[in-house]
XYZ file of C-alpha atoms in Angstrom:
600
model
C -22.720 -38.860 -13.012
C -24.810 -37.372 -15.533
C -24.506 -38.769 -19.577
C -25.580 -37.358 -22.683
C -27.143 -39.338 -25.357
C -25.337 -40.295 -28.328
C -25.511 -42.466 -31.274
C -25.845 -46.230 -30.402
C -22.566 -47.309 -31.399
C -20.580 -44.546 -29.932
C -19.366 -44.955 -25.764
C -20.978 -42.548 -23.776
C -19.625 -39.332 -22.724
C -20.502 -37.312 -19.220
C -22.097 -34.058 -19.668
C -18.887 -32.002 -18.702
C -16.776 -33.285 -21.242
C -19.052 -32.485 -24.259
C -19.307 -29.137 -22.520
C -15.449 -29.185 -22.810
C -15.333 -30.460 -26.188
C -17.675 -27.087 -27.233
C -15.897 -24.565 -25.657
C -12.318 -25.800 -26.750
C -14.525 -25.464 -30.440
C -15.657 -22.280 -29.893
C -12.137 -20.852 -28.831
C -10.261 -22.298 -31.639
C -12.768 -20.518 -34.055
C -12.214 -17.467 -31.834
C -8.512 -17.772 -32.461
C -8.700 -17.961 -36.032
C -11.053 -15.088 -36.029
C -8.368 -13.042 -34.067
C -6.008 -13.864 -36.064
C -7.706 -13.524 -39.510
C -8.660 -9.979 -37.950
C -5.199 -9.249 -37.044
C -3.600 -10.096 -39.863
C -5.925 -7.351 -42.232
C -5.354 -4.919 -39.789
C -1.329 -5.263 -40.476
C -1.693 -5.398 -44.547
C -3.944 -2.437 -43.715
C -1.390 -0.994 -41.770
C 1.464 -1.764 -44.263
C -0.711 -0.315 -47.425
C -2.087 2.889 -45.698
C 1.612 3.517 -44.327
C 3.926 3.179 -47.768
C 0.667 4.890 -48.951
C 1.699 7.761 -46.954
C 5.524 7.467 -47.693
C 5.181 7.398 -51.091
C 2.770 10.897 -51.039
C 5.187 12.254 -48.821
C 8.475 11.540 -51.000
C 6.137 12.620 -53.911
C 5.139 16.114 -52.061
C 9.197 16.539 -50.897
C 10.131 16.192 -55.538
C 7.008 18.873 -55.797
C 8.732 21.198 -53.407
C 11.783 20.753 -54.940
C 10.612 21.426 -58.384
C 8.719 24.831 -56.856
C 11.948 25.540 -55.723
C 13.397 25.562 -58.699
C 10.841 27.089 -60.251
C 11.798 30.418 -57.498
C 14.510 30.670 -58.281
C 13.840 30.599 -62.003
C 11.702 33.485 -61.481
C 14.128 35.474 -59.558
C 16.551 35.483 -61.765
C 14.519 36.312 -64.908
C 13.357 39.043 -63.039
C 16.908 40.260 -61.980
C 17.782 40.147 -65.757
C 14.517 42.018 -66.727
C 15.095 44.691 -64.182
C 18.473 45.809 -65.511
C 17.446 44.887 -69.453
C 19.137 42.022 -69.981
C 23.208 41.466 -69.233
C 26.263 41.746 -71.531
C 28.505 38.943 -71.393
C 31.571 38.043 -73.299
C 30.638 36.498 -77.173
C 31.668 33.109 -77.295
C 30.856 29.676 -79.026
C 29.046 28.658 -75.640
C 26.930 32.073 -75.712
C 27.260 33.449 -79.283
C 24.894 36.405 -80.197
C 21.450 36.283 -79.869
C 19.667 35.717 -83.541
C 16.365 36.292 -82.222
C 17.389 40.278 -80.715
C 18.375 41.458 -84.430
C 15.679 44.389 -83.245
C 17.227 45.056 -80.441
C 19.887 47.810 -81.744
C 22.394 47.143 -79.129
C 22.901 43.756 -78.963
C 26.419 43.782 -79.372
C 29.192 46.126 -78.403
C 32.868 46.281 -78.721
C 34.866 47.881 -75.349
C 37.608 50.133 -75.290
C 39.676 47.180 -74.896
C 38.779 45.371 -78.181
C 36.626 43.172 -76.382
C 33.123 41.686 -77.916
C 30.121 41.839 -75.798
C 27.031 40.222 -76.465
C 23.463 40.837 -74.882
C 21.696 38.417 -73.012
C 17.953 38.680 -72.346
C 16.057 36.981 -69.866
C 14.831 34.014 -71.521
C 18.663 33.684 -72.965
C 19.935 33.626 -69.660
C 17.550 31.438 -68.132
C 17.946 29.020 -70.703
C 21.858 28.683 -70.107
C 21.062 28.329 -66.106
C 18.629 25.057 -66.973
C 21.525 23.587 -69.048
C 23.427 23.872 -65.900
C 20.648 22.986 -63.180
C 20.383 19.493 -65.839
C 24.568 18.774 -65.359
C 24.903 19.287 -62.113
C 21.440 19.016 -60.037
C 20.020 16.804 -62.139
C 16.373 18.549 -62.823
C 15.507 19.702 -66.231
C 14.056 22.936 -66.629
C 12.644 24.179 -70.373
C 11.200 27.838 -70.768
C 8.188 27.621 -73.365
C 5.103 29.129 -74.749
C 2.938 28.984 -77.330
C 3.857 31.663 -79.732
C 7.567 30.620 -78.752
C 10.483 33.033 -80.936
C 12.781 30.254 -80.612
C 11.784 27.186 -82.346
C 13.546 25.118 -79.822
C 11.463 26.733 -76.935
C 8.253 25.233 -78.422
C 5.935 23.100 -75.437
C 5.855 19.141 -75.975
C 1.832 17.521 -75.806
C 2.462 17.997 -72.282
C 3.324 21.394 -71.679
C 1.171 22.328 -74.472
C -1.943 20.960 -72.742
C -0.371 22.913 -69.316
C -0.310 26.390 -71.148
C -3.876 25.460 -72.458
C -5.145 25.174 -68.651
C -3.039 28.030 -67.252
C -5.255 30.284 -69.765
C -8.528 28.761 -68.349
C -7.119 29.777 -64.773
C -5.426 26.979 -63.483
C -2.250 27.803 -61.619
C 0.204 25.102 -61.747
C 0.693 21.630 -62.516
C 2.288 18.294 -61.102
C 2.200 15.014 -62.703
C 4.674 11.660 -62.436
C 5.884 10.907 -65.871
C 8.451 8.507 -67.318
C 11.041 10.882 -69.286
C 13.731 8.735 -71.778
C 12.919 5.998 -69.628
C 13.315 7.070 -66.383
C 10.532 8.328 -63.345
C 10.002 12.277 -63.181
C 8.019 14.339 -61.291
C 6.793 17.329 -64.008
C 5.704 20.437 -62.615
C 5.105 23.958 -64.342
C 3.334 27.288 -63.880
C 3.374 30.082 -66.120
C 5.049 33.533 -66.600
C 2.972 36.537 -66.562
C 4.193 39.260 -68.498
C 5.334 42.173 -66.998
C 7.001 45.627 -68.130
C 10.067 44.909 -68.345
C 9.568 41.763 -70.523
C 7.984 44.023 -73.175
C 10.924 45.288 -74.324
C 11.437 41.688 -76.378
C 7.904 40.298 -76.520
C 6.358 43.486 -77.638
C 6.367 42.743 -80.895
C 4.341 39.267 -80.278
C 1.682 41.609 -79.136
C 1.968 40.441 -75.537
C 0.281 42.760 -72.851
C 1.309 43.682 -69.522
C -0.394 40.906 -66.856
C -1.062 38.204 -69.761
C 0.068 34.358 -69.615
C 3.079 34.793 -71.843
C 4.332 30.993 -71.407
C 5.972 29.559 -69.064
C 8.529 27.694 -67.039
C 8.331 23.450 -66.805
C 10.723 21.579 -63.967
C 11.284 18.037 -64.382
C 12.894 16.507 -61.418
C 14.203 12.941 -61.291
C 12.243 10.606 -58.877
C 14.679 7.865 -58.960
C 16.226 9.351 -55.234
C 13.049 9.443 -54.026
C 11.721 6.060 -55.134
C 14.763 4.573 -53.895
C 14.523 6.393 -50.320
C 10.785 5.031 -50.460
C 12.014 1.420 -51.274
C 14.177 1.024 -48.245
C 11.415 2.901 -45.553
C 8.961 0.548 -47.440
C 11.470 -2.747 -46.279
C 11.647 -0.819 -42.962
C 8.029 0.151 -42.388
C 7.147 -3.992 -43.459
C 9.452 -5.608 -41.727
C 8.341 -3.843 -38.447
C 5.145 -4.510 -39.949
C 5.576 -8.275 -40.031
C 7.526 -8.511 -36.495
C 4.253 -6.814 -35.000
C 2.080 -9.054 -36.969
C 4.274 -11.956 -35.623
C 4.076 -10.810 -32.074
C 0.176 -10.549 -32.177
C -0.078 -14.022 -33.645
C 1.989 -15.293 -30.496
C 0.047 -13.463 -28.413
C -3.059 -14.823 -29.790
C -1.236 -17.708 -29.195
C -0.742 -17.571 -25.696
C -3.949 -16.294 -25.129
C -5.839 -18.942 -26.861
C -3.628 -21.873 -24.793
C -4.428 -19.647 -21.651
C -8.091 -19.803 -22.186
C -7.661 -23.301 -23.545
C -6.138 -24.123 -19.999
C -8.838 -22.094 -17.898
C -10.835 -23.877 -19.601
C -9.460 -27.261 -18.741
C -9.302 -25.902 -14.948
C -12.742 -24.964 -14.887
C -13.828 -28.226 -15.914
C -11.661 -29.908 -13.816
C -13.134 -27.333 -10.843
C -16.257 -28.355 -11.780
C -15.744 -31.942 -11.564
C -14.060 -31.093 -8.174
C -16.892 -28.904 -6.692
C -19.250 -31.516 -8.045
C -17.148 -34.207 -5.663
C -16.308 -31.830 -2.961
C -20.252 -31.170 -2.295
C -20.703 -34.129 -1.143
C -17.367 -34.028 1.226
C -18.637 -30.633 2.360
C -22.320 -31.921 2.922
C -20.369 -34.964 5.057
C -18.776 -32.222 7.078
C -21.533 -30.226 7.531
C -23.368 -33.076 9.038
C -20.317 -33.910 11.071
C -19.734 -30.445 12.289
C -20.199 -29.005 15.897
C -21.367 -25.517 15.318
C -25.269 -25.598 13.268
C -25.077 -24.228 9.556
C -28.282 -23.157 8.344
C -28.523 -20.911 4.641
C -31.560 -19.196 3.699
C -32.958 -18.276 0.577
C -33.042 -14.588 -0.874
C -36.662 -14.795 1.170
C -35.394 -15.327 4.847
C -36.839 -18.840 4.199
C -34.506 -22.075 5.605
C -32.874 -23.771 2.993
C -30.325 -25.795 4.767
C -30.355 -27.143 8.339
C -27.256 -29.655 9.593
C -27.529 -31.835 12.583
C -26.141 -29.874 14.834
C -28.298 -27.125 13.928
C -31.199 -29.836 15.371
C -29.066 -30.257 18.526
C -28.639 -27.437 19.701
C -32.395 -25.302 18.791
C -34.144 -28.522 19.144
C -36.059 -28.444 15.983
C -35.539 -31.346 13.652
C -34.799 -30.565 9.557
C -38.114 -31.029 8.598
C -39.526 -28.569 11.441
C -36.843 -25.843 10.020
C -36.748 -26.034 6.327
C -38.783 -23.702 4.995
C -39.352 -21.338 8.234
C -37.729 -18.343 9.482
C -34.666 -18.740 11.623
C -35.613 -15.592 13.477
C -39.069 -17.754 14.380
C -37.309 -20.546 15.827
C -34.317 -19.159 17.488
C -37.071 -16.500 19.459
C -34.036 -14.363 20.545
C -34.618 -13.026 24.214
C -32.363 -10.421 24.312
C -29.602 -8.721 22.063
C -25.905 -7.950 23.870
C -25.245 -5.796 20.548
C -27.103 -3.063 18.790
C -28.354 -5.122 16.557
C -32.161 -5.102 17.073
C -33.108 -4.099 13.593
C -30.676 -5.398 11.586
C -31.033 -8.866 12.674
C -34.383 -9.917 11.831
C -34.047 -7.456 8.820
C -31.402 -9.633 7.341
C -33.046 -12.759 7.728
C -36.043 -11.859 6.250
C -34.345 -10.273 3.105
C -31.136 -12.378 3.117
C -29.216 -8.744 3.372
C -28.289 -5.691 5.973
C -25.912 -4.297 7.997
C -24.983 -7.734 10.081
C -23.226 -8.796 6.643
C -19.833 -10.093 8.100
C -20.271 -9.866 11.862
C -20.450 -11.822 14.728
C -23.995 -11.621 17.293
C -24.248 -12.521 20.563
C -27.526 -13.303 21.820
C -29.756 -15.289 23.811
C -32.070 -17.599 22.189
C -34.492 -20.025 23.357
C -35.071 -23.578 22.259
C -38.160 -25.327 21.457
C -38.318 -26.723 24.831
C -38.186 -23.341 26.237
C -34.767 -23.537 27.924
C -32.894 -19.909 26.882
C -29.130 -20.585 26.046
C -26.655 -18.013 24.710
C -25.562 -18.355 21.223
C -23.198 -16.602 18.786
C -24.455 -15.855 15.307
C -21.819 -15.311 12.441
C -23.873 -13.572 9.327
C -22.326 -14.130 6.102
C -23.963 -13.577 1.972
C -23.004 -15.313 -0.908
C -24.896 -15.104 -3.989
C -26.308 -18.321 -5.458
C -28.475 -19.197 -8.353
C -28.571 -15.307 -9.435
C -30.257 -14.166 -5.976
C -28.639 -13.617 -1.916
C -28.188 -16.249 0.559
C -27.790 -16.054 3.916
C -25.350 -18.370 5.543
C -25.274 -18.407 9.636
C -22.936 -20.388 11.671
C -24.741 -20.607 15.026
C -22.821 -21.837 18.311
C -23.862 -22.775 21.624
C -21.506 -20.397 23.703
C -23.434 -20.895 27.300
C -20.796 -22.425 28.714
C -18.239 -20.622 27.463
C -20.147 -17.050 28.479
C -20.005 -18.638 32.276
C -16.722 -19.083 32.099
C -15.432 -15.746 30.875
C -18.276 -14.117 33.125
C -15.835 -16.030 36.008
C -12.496 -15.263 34.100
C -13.796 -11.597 34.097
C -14.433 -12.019 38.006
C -10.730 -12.968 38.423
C -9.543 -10.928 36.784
C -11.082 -7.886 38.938
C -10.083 -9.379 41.660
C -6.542 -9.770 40.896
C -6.196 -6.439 39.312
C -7.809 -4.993 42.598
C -6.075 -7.482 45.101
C -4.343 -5.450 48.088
C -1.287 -7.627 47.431
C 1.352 -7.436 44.792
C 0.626 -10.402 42.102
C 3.611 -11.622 39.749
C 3.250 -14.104 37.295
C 6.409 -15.158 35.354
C 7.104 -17.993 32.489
C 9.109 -20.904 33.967
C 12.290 -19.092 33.049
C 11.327 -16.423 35.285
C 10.685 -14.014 32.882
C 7.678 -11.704 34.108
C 4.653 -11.927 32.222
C 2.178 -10.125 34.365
C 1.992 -7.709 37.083
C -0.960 -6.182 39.022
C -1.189 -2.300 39.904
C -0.305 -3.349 43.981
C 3.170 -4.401 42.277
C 3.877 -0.744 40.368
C 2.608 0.993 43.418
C 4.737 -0.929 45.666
C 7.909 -1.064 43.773
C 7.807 1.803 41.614
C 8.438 0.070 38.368
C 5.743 0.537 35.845
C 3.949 -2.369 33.620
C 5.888 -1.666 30.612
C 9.074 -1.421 32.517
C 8.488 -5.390 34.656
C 7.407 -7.025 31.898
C 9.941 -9.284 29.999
C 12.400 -8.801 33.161
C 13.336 -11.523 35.981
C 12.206 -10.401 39.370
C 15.989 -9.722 40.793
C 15.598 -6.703 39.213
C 14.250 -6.060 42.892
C 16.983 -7.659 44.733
C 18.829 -5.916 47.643
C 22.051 -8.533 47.924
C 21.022 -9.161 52.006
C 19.526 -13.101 50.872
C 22.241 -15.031 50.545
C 22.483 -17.441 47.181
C 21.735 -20.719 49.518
C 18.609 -18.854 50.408
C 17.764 -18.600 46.396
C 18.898 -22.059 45.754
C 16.420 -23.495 47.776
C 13.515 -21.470 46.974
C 14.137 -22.512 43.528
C 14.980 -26.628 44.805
C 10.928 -25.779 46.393
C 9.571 -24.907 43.365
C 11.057 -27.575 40.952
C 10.141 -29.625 43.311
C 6.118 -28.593 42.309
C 5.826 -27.499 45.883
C 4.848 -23.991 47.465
C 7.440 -21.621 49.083
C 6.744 -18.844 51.406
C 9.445 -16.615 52.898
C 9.944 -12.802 53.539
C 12.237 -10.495 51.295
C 13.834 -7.036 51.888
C 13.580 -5.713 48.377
C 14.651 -2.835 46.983
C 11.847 -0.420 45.302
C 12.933 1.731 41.474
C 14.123 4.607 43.503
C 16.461 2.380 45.461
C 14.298 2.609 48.809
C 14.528 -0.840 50.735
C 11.350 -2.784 52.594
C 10.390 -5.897 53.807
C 7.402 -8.641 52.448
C 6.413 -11.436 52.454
C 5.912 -13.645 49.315
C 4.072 -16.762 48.549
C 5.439 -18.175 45.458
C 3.519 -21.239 43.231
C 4.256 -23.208 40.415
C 1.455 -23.472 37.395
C 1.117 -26.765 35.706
C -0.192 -27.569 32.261
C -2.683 -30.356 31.213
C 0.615 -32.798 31.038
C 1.949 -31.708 34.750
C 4.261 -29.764 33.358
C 5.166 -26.419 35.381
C 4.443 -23.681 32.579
C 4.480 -20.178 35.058
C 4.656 -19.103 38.411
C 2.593 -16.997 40.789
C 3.879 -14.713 43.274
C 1.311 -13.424 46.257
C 3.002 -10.859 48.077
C 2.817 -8.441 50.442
C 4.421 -5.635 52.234
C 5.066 -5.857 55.901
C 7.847 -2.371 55.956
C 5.860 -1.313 58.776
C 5.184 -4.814 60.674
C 8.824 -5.029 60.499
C 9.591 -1.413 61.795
C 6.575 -1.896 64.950
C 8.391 -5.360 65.591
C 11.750 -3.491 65.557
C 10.548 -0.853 68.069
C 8.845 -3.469 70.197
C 12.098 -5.867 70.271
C 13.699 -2.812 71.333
C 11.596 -1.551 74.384
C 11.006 -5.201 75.683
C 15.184 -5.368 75.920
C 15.754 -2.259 77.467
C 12.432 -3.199 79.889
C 14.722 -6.086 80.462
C 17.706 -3.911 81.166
C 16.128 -1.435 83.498
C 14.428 -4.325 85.797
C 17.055 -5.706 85.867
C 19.253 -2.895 87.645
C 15.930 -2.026 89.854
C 15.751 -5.610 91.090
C 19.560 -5.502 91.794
C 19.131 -1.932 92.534
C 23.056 -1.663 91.397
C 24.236 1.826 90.925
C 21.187 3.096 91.445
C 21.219 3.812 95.549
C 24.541 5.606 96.406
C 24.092 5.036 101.003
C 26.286 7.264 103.047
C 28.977 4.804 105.181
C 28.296 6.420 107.839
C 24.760 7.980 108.137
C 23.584 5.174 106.126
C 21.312 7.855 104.768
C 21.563 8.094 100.595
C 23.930 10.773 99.575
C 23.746 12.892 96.406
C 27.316 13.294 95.664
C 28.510 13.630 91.529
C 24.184 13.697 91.170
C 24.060 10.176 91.555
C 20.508 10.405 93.352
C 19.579 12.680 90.478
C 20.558 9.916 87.664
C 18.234 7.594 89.783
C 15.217 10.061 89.191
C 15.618 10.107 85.497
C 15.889 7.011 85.147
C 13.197 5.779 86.817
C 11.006 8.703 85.633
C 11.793 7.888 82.048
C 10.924 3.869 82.424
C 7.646 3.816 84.799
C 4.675 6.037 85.359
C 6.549 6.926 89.103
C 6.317 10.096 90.196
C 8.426 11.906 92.569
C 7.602 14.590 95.306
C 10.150 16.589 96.488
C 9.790 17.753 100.582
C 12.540 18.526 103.647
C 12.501 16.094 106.338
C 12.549 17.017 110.008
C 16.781 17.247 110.451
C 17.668 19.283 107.526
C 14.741 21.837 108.437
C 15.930 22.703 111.764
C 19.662 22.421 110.521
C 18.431 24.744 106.938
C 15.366 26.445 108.946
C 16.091 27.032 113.005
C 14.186 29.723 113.203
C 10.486 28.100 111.777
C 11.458 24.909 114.850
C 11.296 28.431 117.388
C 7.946 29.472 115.962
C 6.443 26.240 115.917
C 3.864 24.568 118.808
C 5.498 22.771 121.289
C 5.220 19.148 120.150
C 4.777 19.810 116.300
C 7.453 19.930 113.884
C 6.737 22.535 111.230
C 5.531 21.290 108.159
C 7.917 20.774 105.284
């Protein structure tokens, strides 16, 4: 194990845990980074929001106060348009002193009743006494050539009626009124027609900036409203900030952990290397890895045993040199060499099968499994080669069986030692009917006729326990119910151990031996029959008593015939003899020579 120096009085440490010790540095200073970072972006967060809020709350009193200000207008000009109002005199709206000009200011009804008028700025006056009891926003007509002494603008206002003349149109500020937060907000009042009737005599013209109209609206609603978002808008604030911190948390122990696992995988690859090497020079199969330049940079023993070519003649080389492949059994001409030259291509991941020959000049079959990992910022190749001669010759001979079982005249049946089927040939579905998919997984009684008798079964099964062959015949019964005959030759399969694992059926149909050995059994006996009566001749030669000649009574000489005709190759020929032609015929004995009986 590698150590790194250190001051002479201080143990020595191994390289990896100094590497350890650094990176668990550089993550804590990470951490506190992140969280440092995190926790500006939340007072960030928290100041830009309640920054918001409060300009918000402050633009919802401004509306308010325009509102107001509406409404203000509306009714001045509702007053204006009809030239003011009469109301009742009373102490709360006694005559106007300032509308002494006005000749009409007060009348007396029919009824006795005093009237007073009430001009625009009268009325509007009354309506912010109100709006400042009930609503609680104060509202204060001005100007500054006011008639009323009380209507005269504060340093505020006056400033206000300054800037409306210079073109400004209205004005919001927060101000502290008696004590207490206001939003103040005025625009002014441009004359019009019907406010001439009073303010002519000021010298006021029609479209001029005659005063105007200030709204103060209380802010303590809104400041309170903003308090308790403020609490909200933090505290969700802080439970963020909190979850961040934890997940900083977490993150920092995960990495603190990977970090821990990847030095403890490094330690572990750094011991398992040598394990692996041990293996490699243990293993069966050669291992051989090339560089990103085709070049051998790893050879194993049993790379040496089976090419032939010891480490030193390999490293450094090109396995495609060595290995001299003969012929390809894939497509894989150009890709091969062109991925061990470059360390890449289109072999990535697959297997080849090919024949090579070693450096004594003997050609074996190998198998070649390509494979790429990148090392040391570049492609290696990594090949698993395999000797696979032997195993080729026997597959080439499994394959040979197999033909010959799947073309064998005979039905084949292999079954598990339960005598479940596992295999059937095409002789089997042509014989029987029953179709691969349709045998397999059942028990051979599915072609059982019920003629064998269960003593019959019982001992076929005693032979094969027993590890010994049993032949017999069968008369089966085929899918569509059809019976016929064959015979069957029926083996057990053992297992490395001797233990019976399957059995093999060899069987073959013999409907038709049966049915010629039927016929044959059949002629033979009545053969036997029919010699029998000829040798004894009983029944067959009915004799007249008393001509002793054969008679033909009941066709009894006619039954004789057939019979005979129909078991020999005898033929009969059929002619009179000498009595019955002169008993049937006397006139052909008158016309015949002296001495010559007529022919028959």
């Amino acid at each position: 194990m590698a150590y790194d120096h250190c001051a002479p009085n201080c143990p020595q440490r191994p390289v990896t845990d100094i590497l350890q010790s650094s990176d668990l540095r550089h993550l804590q200073r990470l951490a506190w980074l992140l969280a440092t970072l995190w926790t500006s972006a939340i007072l960030a967060s928290v100041v830009w929001s309640v920054s918001l809020l409060r300009n918000a709350l402050f633009q919802a009193a401004a509306t308010n106060a325009r509102s107001h200000f509406e409404k203000d207008l509306v009714y001045r000009r509702w007053a204006a348009l009809h030239g003011g109002v009469y109301v009742p005199a009373s102490t709360h709206t006694p005559p106007n002193p300032y509308l002494t000009n006005v000749v009409e200011r007060d009348l007396v009804t029919p009824s006795g009743r005093r009237l007073t008028l009430v001009n625009p700025a009268y009325m509007t006056r009354q309506v912010h006494e109100l709006e400042t009891a009930d609503l609680g926003a104060r509202g204060h007509i001005t100007s500054l050539k006011p008639l009323r002494p009380e209507n005269a603008p504060d340093a505020w206002e006056a400033a206000a009626l300054t800037a409306f003349e210079r073109g400004e149109t209205e004005r919001v500020v927060r101000e502290s009124l008696h004590g207490e937060p206001y939003l103040r907000f005025m625009k002014p009042l441009i004359t019009e027609a019907s406010c001439l009737k009073c303010h002519a005599a000021q010298g006021y013209k029609e479209g001029e900036i005659r005063g105007g109209i200030s709204i103060a609206v209380a802010l303590a609603p809104y400041e309170a409203l903003e308090q308790a978002r403020t609490r909200r808008i933090v505290a969700a604030h802080a439970g963020l900030w909190g979850l961040g911190l934890v997940g900083i948390l977490v993150g920092a122990r995960q990495m603190r952990g990977r970090i821990l696992e990847r030095w403890q995988v490094s330690r572990q690859l750094k011991q398992s290397e040598a394990r692996l090497r041990g293996i490699a020079d243990s293993a069966q199969d050669a291992i051989v890895m090339m560089n990103p330049e085709g070049h051998i940079s790893f050879w194993n023993p049993a790379a040496e045993r089976i090419l032939g070519y010891s480490s030193g003649e390999a490293l450094g080389r090109n396995l495609h040199e060595l290995i001299a492949p003969a012929r390809f059994h894939e497509p894989h001409q150009a890709a091969f060499p062109k991925f061990l030259q470059t360390g890449r291509g289109d072999v990535v991941g697959k297997t080849l099968d090919l024949a090579a020959r070693r450096k004594d000049g003997r050609e074996i079959l190998v198998q070649l499994s390509l494979s790429a990992v990148q090392m040391d910022g570049g492609w290696h190749a990594v090949g698993i080669l395999r000797d696979v001669t032997e195993q080729k010759r026997t597959q080439d001979q499994l394959r040979q069986l197999s033909r010959a079982v799947e073309q064998n005249p005979a039905s084949i049946v292999i079954t598990d030692a339960a005598g479940k089927i596992e295999y059937v040939n095409p002789k089997f579905v042509e014989v029987t009917g029953y179709t691969l998919a349709e045998a397999l997984g059942q028990n051979p009684r599915i072609l059982k006729s019920g003629e064998k008798s269960p003593e019959a079964y019982r001992e076929l099964w005693q032979t094969l326990a027993e590890g010994k062959e049993w032949r017999g015949e069968f008369h089966n019964k085929r899918k569509n119910g059809e019976l016929y005959w064959e015979s069957a030759s029926i083996s057990p399969i053992r297992d490395a151990a001797g233990h019976i694992t399957h059995f093999v059926a060899v069987k073959e149909d013999i409907t038709a031996r049966k049915q010629t050995e039927a016929e044959r059994d059949q002629l033979i006996q009545d053969l036997r029959q029919a010699l029998a009566k000829v040798k004894s001749l009983s029944g067959l030669l009915p004799i007249c008593a008393g001509c002793k000649k054969i008679r033909d009574d009941k066709g009894y000489w006619s039954q004789v015939e057939s019979y005979v005709q129909a078991h020999s190759e005898a033929t009969f020929t059929h002619g009179l003899c000498p009595d019955c032609i002169q008993r049937l015929y006397p006139e052909l004995n008158e016309r015949a020579p002296s001495g010559n009986p007529p022919a028959a």
